[in-house]
Amino acid sequence: MASPAPHDMSNGWEAVASELIALREHSSTGVEVIQTWAQNLSNGAEVLDLGCGAGVPVSTALVEAGHKVYGVDASPTLAAEFKRRFPQMSVVCESVETSSFFDRCFDGVVAIGLVFLLSAAAQRQLILKVTSTLKSGGHFLFTSPYQICRWEDNWTRLESLSLGKDAYLELFSEAGLILVKNYTDEGENYYFHAKKP
């Protein structure tokens, strides 16, 4: 497996940003899951999109549902494209692990196609940070395979790691989150929907 380039906060995503933007331009994979999840939020909810990319299709679905999105992406190209698409929304070009947006509180947090790109320790820390930034009654949605597995990311060629459903449920318990539901979309992506009581 490849190692990320030194000082590349995006872990290889900046190098493939243009191709990713083009591929996702008309993607609707997962939109129904996002729309279903977003129904748990009040109108005009503030949602943090971790690893937002260019905002298609996740942030697009959230904005269309009437929510205010705050995007975080460590790729300068992707963050700039997000800003171009959603000039009324806020975006920062930062690592999700150290984002300044964790100083705020949100009604919802999404992390689609992100969590499994992190090490086991970083995944745990991210889930704890998400819990701390969620308001009471807030909702968290992320993707990761339900089984324990490792694989090479098709885009960056870096290692991806799913801790497996049982480990994520243990992390929820540790963080003070409760599992609401699991979803699978048309691309066979597996979603964990958790809530902060």
mmCIF file with all atom_site columns, C-alpha atoms in Angstrom:
data_model
loop_
_atom_site.group_PDB
_atom_site.id
_atom_site.type_symbol
_atom_site.label_atom_id
_atom_site.label_alt_id
_atom_site.label_comp_id
_atom_site.label_asym_id
_atom_site.label_entity_id
_atom_site.label_seq_id
_atom_site.pdbx_PDB_ins_code
_atom_site.Cartn_x
_atom_site.Cartn_y
_atom_site.Cartn_z
_atom_site.occupancy
_atom_site.B_iso_or_equiv
_atom_site.pdbx_formal_charge
_atom_site.auth_seq_id
_atom_site.auth_comp_id
_atom_site.auth_asym_id
_atom_site.auth_atom_id
_atom_site.pdbx_PDB_model_num
ATOM 1   C CA . MET A 1 1   ? 0.000   0.000  0.000   1.00 0.00 ? 1   MET A CA 1
ATOM 2   C CA . ALA A 1 2   ? 1.127   3.508  -0.747  1.00 0.00 ? 2   ALA A CA 1
ATOM 3   C CA . SER A 1 3   ? 1.948   6.082  1.904   1.00 0.00 ? 3   SER A CA 1
ATOM 4   C CA . PRO A 1 4   ? 0.578   9.635  1.775   1.00 0.00 ? 4   PRO A CA 1
ATOM 5   C CA . ALA A 1 5   ? 2.911   12.269 0.401   1.00 0.00 ? 5   ALA A CA 1
ATOM 6   C CA . PRO A 1 6   ? 4.693   14.287 3.094   1.00 0.00 ? 6   PRO A CA 1
ATOM 7   C CA . HIS A 1 7   ? 2.705   17.355 4.216   1.00 0.00 ? 7   HIS A CA 1
ATOM 8   C CA . ASP A 1 8   ? -0.356  16.299 2.181   1.00 0.00 ? 8   ASP A CA 1
ATOM 9   C CA . MET A 1 9   ? -3.195  17.013 4.604   1.00 0.00 ? 9   MET A CA 1
ATOM 10  C CA . SER A 1 10  ? -5.665  15.593 2.080   1.00 0.00 ? 10  SER A CA 1
ATOM 11  C CA . ASN A 1 11  ? -4.056  12.124 2.170   1.00 0.00 ? 11  ASN A CA 1
ATOM 12  C CA . GLY A 1 12  ? -3.855  11.905 -1.606  1.00 0.00 ? 12  GLY A CA 1
ATOM 13  C CA . TRP A 1 13  ? -7.177  13.509 -2.507  1.00 0.00 ? 13  TRP A CA 1
ATOM 14  C CA . GLU A 1 14  ? -5.695  16.748 -3.825  1.00 0.00 ? 14  GLU A CA 1
ATOM 15  C CA . ALA A 1 15  ? -3.870  14.788 -6.540  1.00 0.00 ? 15  ALA A CA 1
ATOM 16  C CA . VAL A 1 16  ? -7.141  13.303 -7.834  1.00 0.00 ? 16  VAL A CA 1
ATOM 17  C CA . ALA A 1 17  ? -9.443  16.240 -7.033  1.00 0.00 ? 17  ALA A CA 1
ATOM 18  C CA . SER A 1 18  ? -10.209 17.206 -10.631 1.00 0.00 ? 18  SER A CA 1
ATOM 19  C CA . GLU A 1 19  ? -11.104 13.644 -11.599 1.00 0.00 ? 19  GLU A CA 1
ATOM 20  C CA . LEU A 1 20  ? -13.281 13.291 -8.497  1.00 0.00 ? 20  LEU A CA 1
ATOM 21  C CA . ILE A 1 21  ? -15.160 16.515 -9.264  1.00 0.00 ? 21  ILE A CA 1
ATOM 22  C CA . ALA A 1 22  ? -15.877 15.318 -12.808 1.00 0.00 ? 22  ALA A CA 1
ATOM 23  C CA . LEU A 1 23  ? -17.017 11.872 -11.674 1.00 0.00 ? 23  LEU A CA 1
ATOM 24  C CA . ARG A 1 24  ? -19.320 13.142 -8.925  1.00 0.00 ? 24  ARG A CA 1
ATOM 25  C CA . GLU A 1 25  ? -20.821 15.941 -11.029 1.00 0.00 ? 25  GLU A CA 1
ATOM 26  C CA . HIS A 1 26  ? -24.017 14.001 -11.748 1.00 0.00 ? 26  HIS A CA 1
ATOM 27  C CA . SER A 1 27  ? -23.829 11.387 -9.005  1.00 0.00 ? 27  SER A CA 1
ATOM 28  C CA . SER A 1 28  ? -26.939 10.609 -6.986  1.00 0.00 ? 28  SER A CA 1
ATOM 29  C CA . THR A 1 29  ? -25.571 7.628  -5.066  1.00 0.00 ? 29  THR A CA 1
ATOM 30  C CA . GLY A 1 30  ? -26.698 7.831  -1.451  1.00 0.00 ? 30  GLY A CA 1
ATOM 31  C CA . VAL A 1 31  ? -28.964 10.826 -1.943  1.00 0.00 ? 31  VAL A CA 1
ATOM 32  C CA . GLU A 1 32  ? -32.061 8.937  -0.749  1.00 0.00 ? 32  GLU A CA 1
ATOM 33  C CA . VAL A 1 33  ? -30.236 7.943  2.456   1.00 0.00 ? 33  VAL A CA 1
ATOM 34  C CA . ILE A 1 34  ? -29.139 11.547 3.045   1.00 0.00 ? 34  ILE A CA 1
ATOM 35  C CA . GLN A 1 35  ? -32.688 12.781 2.481   1.00 0.00 ? 35  GLN A CA 1
ATOM 36  C CA . THR A 1 36  ? -34.102 10.172 4.871   1.00 0.00 ? 36  THR A CA 1
ATOM 37  C CA . TRP A 1 37  ? -31.519 11.023 7.532   1.00 0.00 ? 37  TRP A CA 1
ATOM 38  C CA . ALA A 1 38  ? -32.080 14.770 7.098   1.00 0.00 ? 38  ALA A CA 1
ATOM 39  C CA . GLN A 1 39  ? -35.770 14.347 7.950   1.00 0.00 ? 39  GLN A CA 1
ATOM 40  C CA . ASN A 1 40  ? -34.637 13.910 11.571  1.00 0.00 ? 40  ASN A CA 1
ATOM 41  C CA . LEU A 1 41  ? -33.356 17.501 11.588  1.00 0.00 ? 41  LEU A CA 1
ATOM 42  C CA . SER A 1 42  ? -35.375 20.640 12.174  1.00 0.00 ? 42  SER A CA 1
ATOM 43  C CA . ASN A 1 43  ? -35.816 23.049 9.280   1.00 0.00 ? 43  ASN A CA 1
ATOM 44  C CA . GLY A 1 44  ? -32.705 25.165 8.722   1.00 0.00 ? 44  GLY A CA 1
ATOM 45  C CA . ALA A 1 45  ? -30.494 22.879 10.813  1.00 0.00 ? 45  ALA A CA 1
ATOM 46  C CA . GLU A 1 46  ? -26.748 23.474 10.865  1.00 0.00 ? 46  GLU A CA 1
ATOM 47  C CA . VAL A 1 47  ? -24.898 20.423 9.535   1.00 0.00 ? 47  VAL A CA 1
ATOM 48  C CA . LEU A 1 48  ? -21.162 19.751 9.510   1.00 0.00 ? 48  LEU A CA 1
ATOM 49  C CA . ASP A 1 49  ? -20.012 17.836 6.406   1.00 0.00 ? 49  ASP A CA 1
ATOM 50  C CA . LEU A 1 50  ? -16.640 16.226 7.168   1.00 0.00 ? 50  LEU A CA 1
ATOM 51  C CA . GLY A 1 51  ? -14.662 15.450 4.028   1.00 0.00 ? 51  GLY A CA 1
ATOM 52  C CA . CYS A 1 52  ? -17.207 17.445 2.035   1.00 0.00 ? 52  CYS A CA 1
ATOM 53  C CA . GLY A 1 53  ? -15.303 17.323 -1.254  1.00 0.00 ? 53  GLY A CA 1
ATOM 54  C CA . ALA A 1 54  ? -16.935 19.515 -3.882  1.00 0.00 ? 54  ALA A CA 1
ATOM 55  C CA . GLY A 1 55  ? -20.304 19.107 -2.173  1.00 0.00 ? 55  GLY A CA 1
ATOM 56  C CA . VAL A 1 56  ? -21.864 16.672 -4.646  1.00 0.00 ? 56  VAL A CA 1
ATOM 57  C CA . PRO A 1 57  ? -24.071 14.869 -3.887  1.00 0.00 ? 57  PRO A CA 1
ATOM 58  C CA . VAL A 1 58  ? -24.148 15.011 -0.046  1.00 0.00 ? 58  VAL A CA 1
ATOM 59  C CA . SER A 1 59  ? -24.068 18.755 0.687   1.00 0.00 ? 59  SER A CA 1
ATOM 60  C CA . THR A 1 60  ? -26.236 19.406 -2.351  1.00 0.00 ? 60  THR A CA 1
ATOM 61  C CA . ALA A 1 61  ? -28.967 17.177 -0.899  1.00 0.00 ? 61  ALA A CA 1
ATOM 62  C CA . LEU A 1 62  ? -28.673 18.860 2.496   1.00 0.00 ? 62  LEU A CA 1
ATOM 63  C CA . VAL A 1 63  ? -28.835 22.381 1.035   1.00 0.00 ? 63  VAL A CA 1
ATOM 64  C CA . GLU A 1 64  ? -31.833 21.402 -1.096  1.00 0.00 ? 64  GLU A CA 1
ATOM 65  C CA . ALA A 1 65  ? -33.502 20.128 2.100   1.00 0.00 ? 65  ALA A CA 1
ATOM 66  C CA . GLY A 1 66  ? -33.156 23.621 3.555   1.00 0.00 ? 66  GLY A CA 1
ATOM 67  C CA . HIS A 1 67  ? -30.182 23.070 5.867   1.00 0.00 ? 67  HIS A CA 1
ATOM 68  C CA . LYS A 1 68  ? -27.108 25.229 6.430   1.00 0.00 ? 68  LYS A CA 1
ATOM 69  C CA . VAL A 1 69  ? -23.950 23.259 5.639   1.00 0.00 ? 69  VAL A CA 1
ATOM 70  C CA . TYR A 1 70  ? -20.451 23.784 6.989   1.00 0.00 ? 70  TYR A CA 1
ATOM 71  C CA . GLY A 1 71  ? -17.908 21.910 4.881   1.00 0.00 ? 71  GLY A CA 1
ATOM 72  C CA . VAL A 1 72  ? -14.446 20.664 5.806   1.00 0.00 ? 72  VAL A CA 1
ATOM 73  C CA . ASP A 1 73  ? -11.993 19.280 3.291   1.00 0.00 ? 73  ASP A CA 1
ATOM 74  C CA . ALA A 1 74  ? -8.199  19.187 3.327   1.00 0.00 ? 74  ALA A CA 1
ATOM 75  C CA . SER A 1 75  ? -7.924  19.376 -0.472  1.00 0.00 ? 75  SER A CA 1
ATOM 76  C CA . PRO A 1 76  ? -7.589  23.021 -1.590  1.00 0.00 ? 76  PRO A CA 1
ATOM 77  C CA . THR A 1 77  ? -9.126  22.188 -4.976  1.00 0.00 ? 77  THR A CA 1
ATOM 78  C CA . LEU A 1 78  ? -12.151 20.441 -3.485  1.00 0.00 ? 78  LEU A CA 1
ATOM 79  C CA . ALA A 1 79  ? -12.692 23.114 -0.826  1.00 0.00 ? 79  ALA A CA 1
ATOM 80  C CA . ALA A 1 80  ? -12.529 25.844 -3.500  1.00 0.00 ? 80  ALA A CA 1
ATOM 81  C CA . GLU A 1 81  ? -15.040 23.991 -5.663  1.00 0.00 ? 81  GLU A CA 1
ATOM 82  C CA . PHE A 1 82  ? -17.375 23.615 -2.671  1.00 0.00 ? 82  PHE A CA 1
ATOM 83  C CA . LYS A 1 83  ? -17.164 27.374 -2.096  1.00 0.00 ? 83  LYS A CA 1
ATOM 84  C CA . ARG A 1 84  ? -17.867 28.048 -5.775  1.00 0.00 ? 84  ARG A CA 1
ATOM 85  C CA . ARG A 1 85  ? -20.971 25.845 -5.707  1.00 0.00 ? 85  ARG A CA 1
ATOM 86  C CA . PHE A 1 86  ? -22.254 27.091 -2.351  1.00 0.00 ? 86  PHE A CA 1
ATOM 87  C CA . PRO A 1 87  ? -21.055 30.678 -1.857  1.00 0.00 ? 87  PRO A CA 1
ATOM 88  C CA . GLN A 1 88  ? -23.662 31.161 0.887   1.00 0.00 ? 88  GLN A CA 1
ATOM 89  C CA . MET A 1 89  ? -22.258 28.244 2.922   1.00 0.00 ? 89  MET A CA 1
ATOM 90  C CA . SER A 1 90  ? -19.071 28.056 5.010   1.00 0.00 ? 90  SER A CA 1
ATOM 91  C CA . VAL A 1 91  ? -16.125 25.837 4.092   1.00 0.00 ? 91  VAL A CA 1
ATOM 92  C CA . VAL A 1 92  ? -12.616 25.468 5.496   1.00 0.00 ? 92  VAL A CA 1
ATOM 93  C CA . CYS A 1 93  ? -9.613  23.776 3.943   1.00 0.00 ? 93  CYS A CA 1
ATOM 94  C CA . GLU A 1 94  ? -8.456  21.834 6.979   1.00 0.00 ? 94  GLU A CA 1
ATOM 95  C CA . SER A 1 95  ? -7.815  18.313 8.167   1.00 0.00 ? 95  SER A CA 1
ATOM 96  C CA . VAL A 1 96  ? -10.989 16.813 9.587   1.00 0.00 ? 96  VAL A CA 1
ATOM 97  C CA . GLU A 1 97  ? -9.019  15.622 12.613  1.00 0.00 ? 97  GLU A CA 1
ATOM 98  C CA . THR A 1 98  ? -8.098  19.191 13.631  1.00 0.00 ? 98  THR A CA 1
ATOM 99  C CA . SER A 1 99  ? -10.824 21.314 12.049  1.00 0.00 ? 99  SER A CA 1
ATOM 100 C CA . SER A 1 100 ? -11.666 24.627 13.690  1.00 0.00 ? 100 SER A CA 1
ATOM 101 C CA . PHE A 1 101 ? -15.360 23.830 13.147  1.00 0.00 ? 101 PHE A CA 1
ATOM 102 C CA . PHE A 1 102 ? -15.178 21.452 16.117  1.00 0.00 ? 102 PHE A CA 1
ATOM 103 C CA . ASP A 1 103 ? -15.247 24.607 18.242  1.00 0.00 ? 103 ASP A CA 1
ATOM 104 C CA . ARG A 1 104 ? -18.897 25.048 17.189  1.00 0.00 ? 104 ARG A CA 1
ATOM 105 C CA . CYS A 1 105 ? -22.039 23.040 17.914  1.00 0.00 ? 105 CYS A CA 1
ATOM 106 C CA . PHE A 1 106 ? -24.130 21.421 15.184  1.00 0.00 ? 106 PHE A CA 1
ATOM 107 C CA . ASP A 1 107 ? -27.533 19.804 14.791  1.00 0.00 ? 107 ASP A CA 1
ATOM 108 C CA . GLY A 1 108 ? -26.064 17.132 12.545  1.00 0.00 ? 108 GLY A CA 1
ATOM 109 C CA . VAL A 1 109 ? -22.746 15.777 11.281  1.00 0.00 ? 109 VAL A CA 1
ATOM 110 C CA . VAL A 1 110 ? -22.127 13.692 8.163   1.00 0.00 ? 110 VAL A CA 1
ATOM 111 C CA . ALA A 1 111 ? -18.926 11.901 7.182   1.00 0.00 ? 111 ALA A CA 1
ATOM 112 C CA . ILE A 1 112 ? -19.545 10.064 3.931   1.00 0.00 ? 112 ILE A CA 1
ATOM 113 C CA . GLY A 1 113 ? -16.615 8.123  2.465   1.00 0.00 ? 113 GLY A CA 1
ATOM 114 C CA . LEU A 1 114 ? -14.278 9.410  5.161   1.00 0.00 ? 114 LEU A CA 1
ATOM 115 C CA . VAL A 1 115 ? -14.134 7.484  8.442   1.00 0.00 ? 115 VAL A CA 1
ATOM 116 C CA . PHE A 1 116 ? -12.593 4.326  6.984   1.00 0.00 ? 116 PHE A CA 1
ATOM 117 C CA . LEU A 1 117 ? -9.760  6.371  5.456   1.00 0.00 ? 117 LEU A CA 1
ATOM 118 C CA . LEU A 1 118 ? -8.452  7.078  8.964   1.00 0.00 ? 118 LEU A CA 1
ATOM 119 C CA . SER A 1 119 ? -6.421  4.892  11.303  1.00 0.00 ? 119 SER A CA 1
ATOM 120 C CA . ALA A 1 120 ? -8.275  3.047  14.062  1.00 0.00 ? 120 ALA A CA 1
ATOM 121 C CA . ALA A 1 121 ? -7.058  5.572  16.643  1.00 0.00 ? 121 ALA A CA 1
ATOM 122 C CA . ALA A 1 122 ? -8.058  8.524  14.457  1.00 0.00 ? 122 ALA A CA 1
ATOM 123 C CA . GLN A 1 123 ? -11.506 7.014  13.857  1.00 0.00 ? 123 GLN A CA 1
ATOM 124 C CA . ARG A 1 124 ? -12.049 6.746  17.610  1.00 0.00 ? 124 ARG A CA 1
ATOM 125 C CA . GLN A 1 125 ? -10.920 10.331 18.186  1.00 0.00 ? 125 GLN A CA 1
ATOM 126 C CA . LEU A 1 126 ? -13.113 11.612 15.367  1.00 0.00 ? 126 LEU A CA 1
ATOM 127 C CA . ILE A 1 127 ? -16.224 9.917  16.760  1.00 0.00 ? 127 ILE A CA 1
ATOM 128 C CA . LEU A 1 128 ? -15.491 11.422 20.183  1.00 0.00 ? 128 LEU A CA 1
ATOM 129 C CA . LYS A 1 129 ? -15.058 14.869 18.597  1.00 0.00 ? 129 LYS A CA 1
ATOM 130 C CA . VAL A 1 130 ? -18.288 14.490 16.655  1.00 0.00 ? 130 VAL A CA 1
ATOM 131 C CA . THR A 1 131 ? -20.108 13.692 19.878  1.00 0.00 ? 131 THR A CA 1
ATOM 132 C CA . SER A 1 132 ? -18.702 16.781 21.568  1.00 0.00 ? 132 SER A CA 1
ATOM 133 C CA . THR A 1 133 ? -19.741 19.043 18.697  1.00 0.00 ? 133 THR A CA 1
ATOM 134 C CA . LEU A 1 134 ? -23.277 17.648 18.394  1.00 0.00 ? 134 LEU A CA 1
ATOM 135 C CA . LYS A 1 135 ? -26.083 19.414 20.202  1.00 0.00 ? 135 LYS A CA 1
ATOM 136 C CA . SER A 1 136 ? -28.306 17.296 22.430  1.00 0.00 ? 136 SER A CA 1
ATOM 137 C CA . GLY A 1 137 ? -30.640 15.412 20.127  1.00 0.00 ? 137 GLY A CA 1
ATOM 138 C CA . GLY A 1 138 ? -28.173 15.839 17.245  1.00 0.00 ? 138 GLY A CA 1
ATOM 139 C CA . HIS A 1 139 ? -27.686 13.212 14.550  1.00 0.00 ? 139 HIS A CA 1
ATOM 140 C CA . PHE A 1 140 ? -24.510 11.682 13.066  1.00 0.00 ? 140 PHE A CA 1
ATOM 141 C CA . LEU A 1 141 ? -24.296 9.766  9.773   1.00 0.00 ? 141 LEU A CA 1
ATOM 142 C CA . PHE A 1 142 ? -21.209 8.068  8.373   1.00 0.00 ? 142 PHE A CA 1
ATOM 143 C CA . THR A 1 143 ? -20.274 5.269  6.007   1.00 0.00 ? 143 THR A CA 1
ATOM 144 C CA . SER A 1 144 ? -18.070 2.261  6.635   1.00 0.00 ? 144 SER A CA 1
ATOM 145 C CA . PRO A 1 145 ? -18.453 -1.441 5.817   1.00 0.00 ? 145 PRO A CA 1
ATOM 146 C CA . TYR A 1 146 ? -20.231 -3.396 8.563   1.00 0.00 ? 146 TYR A CA 1
ATOM 147 C CA . GLN A 1 147 ? -17.548 -6.089 8.529   1.00 0.00 ? 147 GLN A CA 1
ATOM 148 C CA . ILE A 1 148 ? -13.951 -5.759 9.755   1.00 0.00 ? 148 ILE A CA 1
ATOM 149 C CA . CYS A 1 149 ? -11.817 -5.311 6.646   1.00 0.00 ? 149 CYS A CA 1
ATOM 150 C CA . ARG A 1 150 ? -8.864  -3.549 5.040   1.00 0.00 ? 150 ARG A CA 1
ATOM 151 C CA . TRP A 1 151 ? -8.534  -2.589 1.395   1.00 0.00 ? 151 TRP A CA 1
ATOM 152 C CA . GLU A 1 152 ? -6.725  -0.250 -0.932  1.00 0.00 ? 152 GLU A CA 1
ATOM 153 C CA . ASP A 1 153 ? -8.654  2.885  -1.811  1.00 0.00 ? 153 ASP A CA 1
ATOM 154 C CA . ASN A 1 154 ? -9.384  2.975  -5.545  1.00 0.00 ? 154 ASN A CA 1
ATOM 155 C CA . TRP A 1 155 ? -8.546  6.677  -5.787  1.00 0.00 ? 155 TRP A CA 1
ATOM 156 C CA . THR A 1 156 ? -5.595  7.330  -3.523  1.00 0.00 ? 156 THR A CA 1
ATOM 157 C CA . ARG A 1 157 ? -4.156  3.788  -3.298  1.00 0.00 ? 157 ARG A CA 1
ATOM 158 C CA . LEU A 1 158 ? -3.904  4.283  0.462   1.00 0.00 ? 158 LEU A CA 1
ATOM 159 C CA . GLU A 1 159 ? -5.134  1.740  2.985   1.00 0.00 ? 159 GLU A CA 1
ATOM 160 C CA . SER A 1 160 ? -8.727  1.914  4.139   1.00 0.00 ? 160 SER A CA 1
ATOM 161 C CA . LEU A 1 161 ? -9.911  0.271  7.353   1.00 0.00 ? 161 LEU A CA 1
ATOM 162 C CA . SER A 1 162 ? -13.338 -0.638 8.656   1.00 0.00 ? 162 SER A CA 1
ATOM 163 C CA . LEU A 1 163 ? -13.417 -1.464 12.359  1.00 0.00 ? 163 LEU A CA 1
ATOM 164 C CA . GLY A 1 164 ? -16.640 -3.422 11.855  1.00 0.00 ? 164 GLY A CA 1
ATOM 165 C CA . LYS A 1 165 ? -20.155 -2.892 13.184  1.00 0.00 ? 165 LYS A CA 1
ATOM 166 C CA . ASP A 1 166 ? -19.504 -4.247 16.691  1.00 0.00 ? 166 ASP A CA 1
ATOM 167 C CA . ALA A 1 167 ? -16.499 -1.953 17.195  1.00 0.00 ? 167 ALA A CA 1
ATOM 168 C CA . TYR A 1 168 ? -18.433 1.088  15.980  1.00 0.00 ? 168 TYR A CA 1
ATOM 169 C CA . LEU A 1 169 ? -21.275 0.263  18.362  1.00 0.00 ? 169 LEU A CA 1
ATOM 170 C CA . GLU A 1 170 ? -18.751 0.038  21.200  1.00 0.00 ? 170 GLU A CA 1
ATOM 171 C CA . LEU A 1 171 ? -17.372 3.442  20.191  1.00 0.00 ? 171 LEU A CA 1
ATOM 172 C CA . PHE A 1 172 ? -20.902 4.863  20.186  1.00 0.00 ? 172 PHE A CA 1
ATOM 173 C CA . SER A 1 173 ? -21.403 3.547  23.715  1.00 0.00 ? 173 SER A CA 1
ATOM 174 C CA . GLU A 1 174 ? -18.096 5.037  24.842  1.00 0.00 ? 174 GLU A CA 1
ATOM 175 C CA . ALA A 1 175 ? -18.920 8.378  23.223  1.00 0.00 ? 175 ALA A CA 1
ATOM 176 C CA . GLY A 1 176 ? -22.475 8.520  24.543  1.00 0.00 ? 176 GLY A CA 1
ATOM 177 C CA . LEU A 1 177 ? -24.181 7.986  21.189  1.00 0.00 ? 177 LEU A CA 1
ATOM 178 C CA . ILE A 1 178 ? -27.012 5.600  20.424  1.00 0.00 ? 178 ILE A CA 1
ATOM 179 C CA . LEU A 1 179 ? -27.507 3.749  17.153  1.00 0.00 ? 179 LEU A CA 1
ATOM 180 C CA . VAL A 1 180 ? -30.699 4.834  15.417  1.00 0.00 ? 180 VAL A CA 1
ATOM 181 C CA . LYS A 1 181 ? -30.523 2.830  12.207  1.00 0.00 ? 181 LYS A CA 1
ATOM 182 C CA . ASN A 1 182 ? -28.301 1.364  9.494   1.00 0.00 ? 182 ASN A CA 1
ATOM 183 C CA . TYR A 1 183 ? -28.848 1.965  5.795   1.00 0.00 ? 183 TYR A CA 1
ATOM 184 C CA . THR A 1 184 ? -27.443 0.549  2.563   1.00 0.00 ? 184 THR A CA 1
ATOM 185 C CA . ASP A 1 185 ? -27.583 2.607  -0.628  1.00 0.00 ? 185 ASP A CA 1
ATOM 186 C CA . GLU A 1 186 ? -27.693 1.594  -4.282  1.00 0.00 ? 186 GLU A CA 1
ATOM 187 C CA . GLY A 1 187 ? -23.890 1.535  -4.402  1.00 0.00 ? 187 GLY A CA 1
ATOM 188 C CA . GLU A 1 188 ? -23.874 -0.950 -1.487  1.00 0.00 ? 188 GLU A CA 1
ATOM 189 C CA . ASN A 1 189 ? -22.368 1.645  0.868   1.00 0.00 ? 189 ASN A CA 1
ATOM 190 C CA . TYR A 1 190 ? -23.221 0.909  4.511   1.00 0.00 ? 190 TYR A CA 1
ATOM 191 C CA . TYR A 1 191 ? -24.336 3.760  6.788   1.00 0.00 ? 191 TYR A CA 1
ATOM 192 C CA . PHE A 1 192 ? -24.382 4.194  10.550  1.00 0.00 ? 192 PHE A CA 1
ATOM 193 C CA . HIS A 1 193 ? -26.950 6.669  11.886  1.00 0.00 ? 193 HIS A CA 1
ATOM 194 C CA . ALA A 1 194 ? -26.330 7.592  15.519  1.00 0.00 ? 194 ALA A CA 1
ATOM 195 C CA . LYS A 1 195 ? -27.919 10.150 17.817  1.00 0.00 ? 195 LYS A CA 1
ATOM 196 C CA . LYS A 1 196 ? -26.727 12.111 20.824  1.00 0.00 ? 196 LYS A CA 1
ATOM 197 C CA . PRO A 1 197 ? -29.423 11.793 23.506  1.00 0.00 ? 197 PRO A CA 1
#
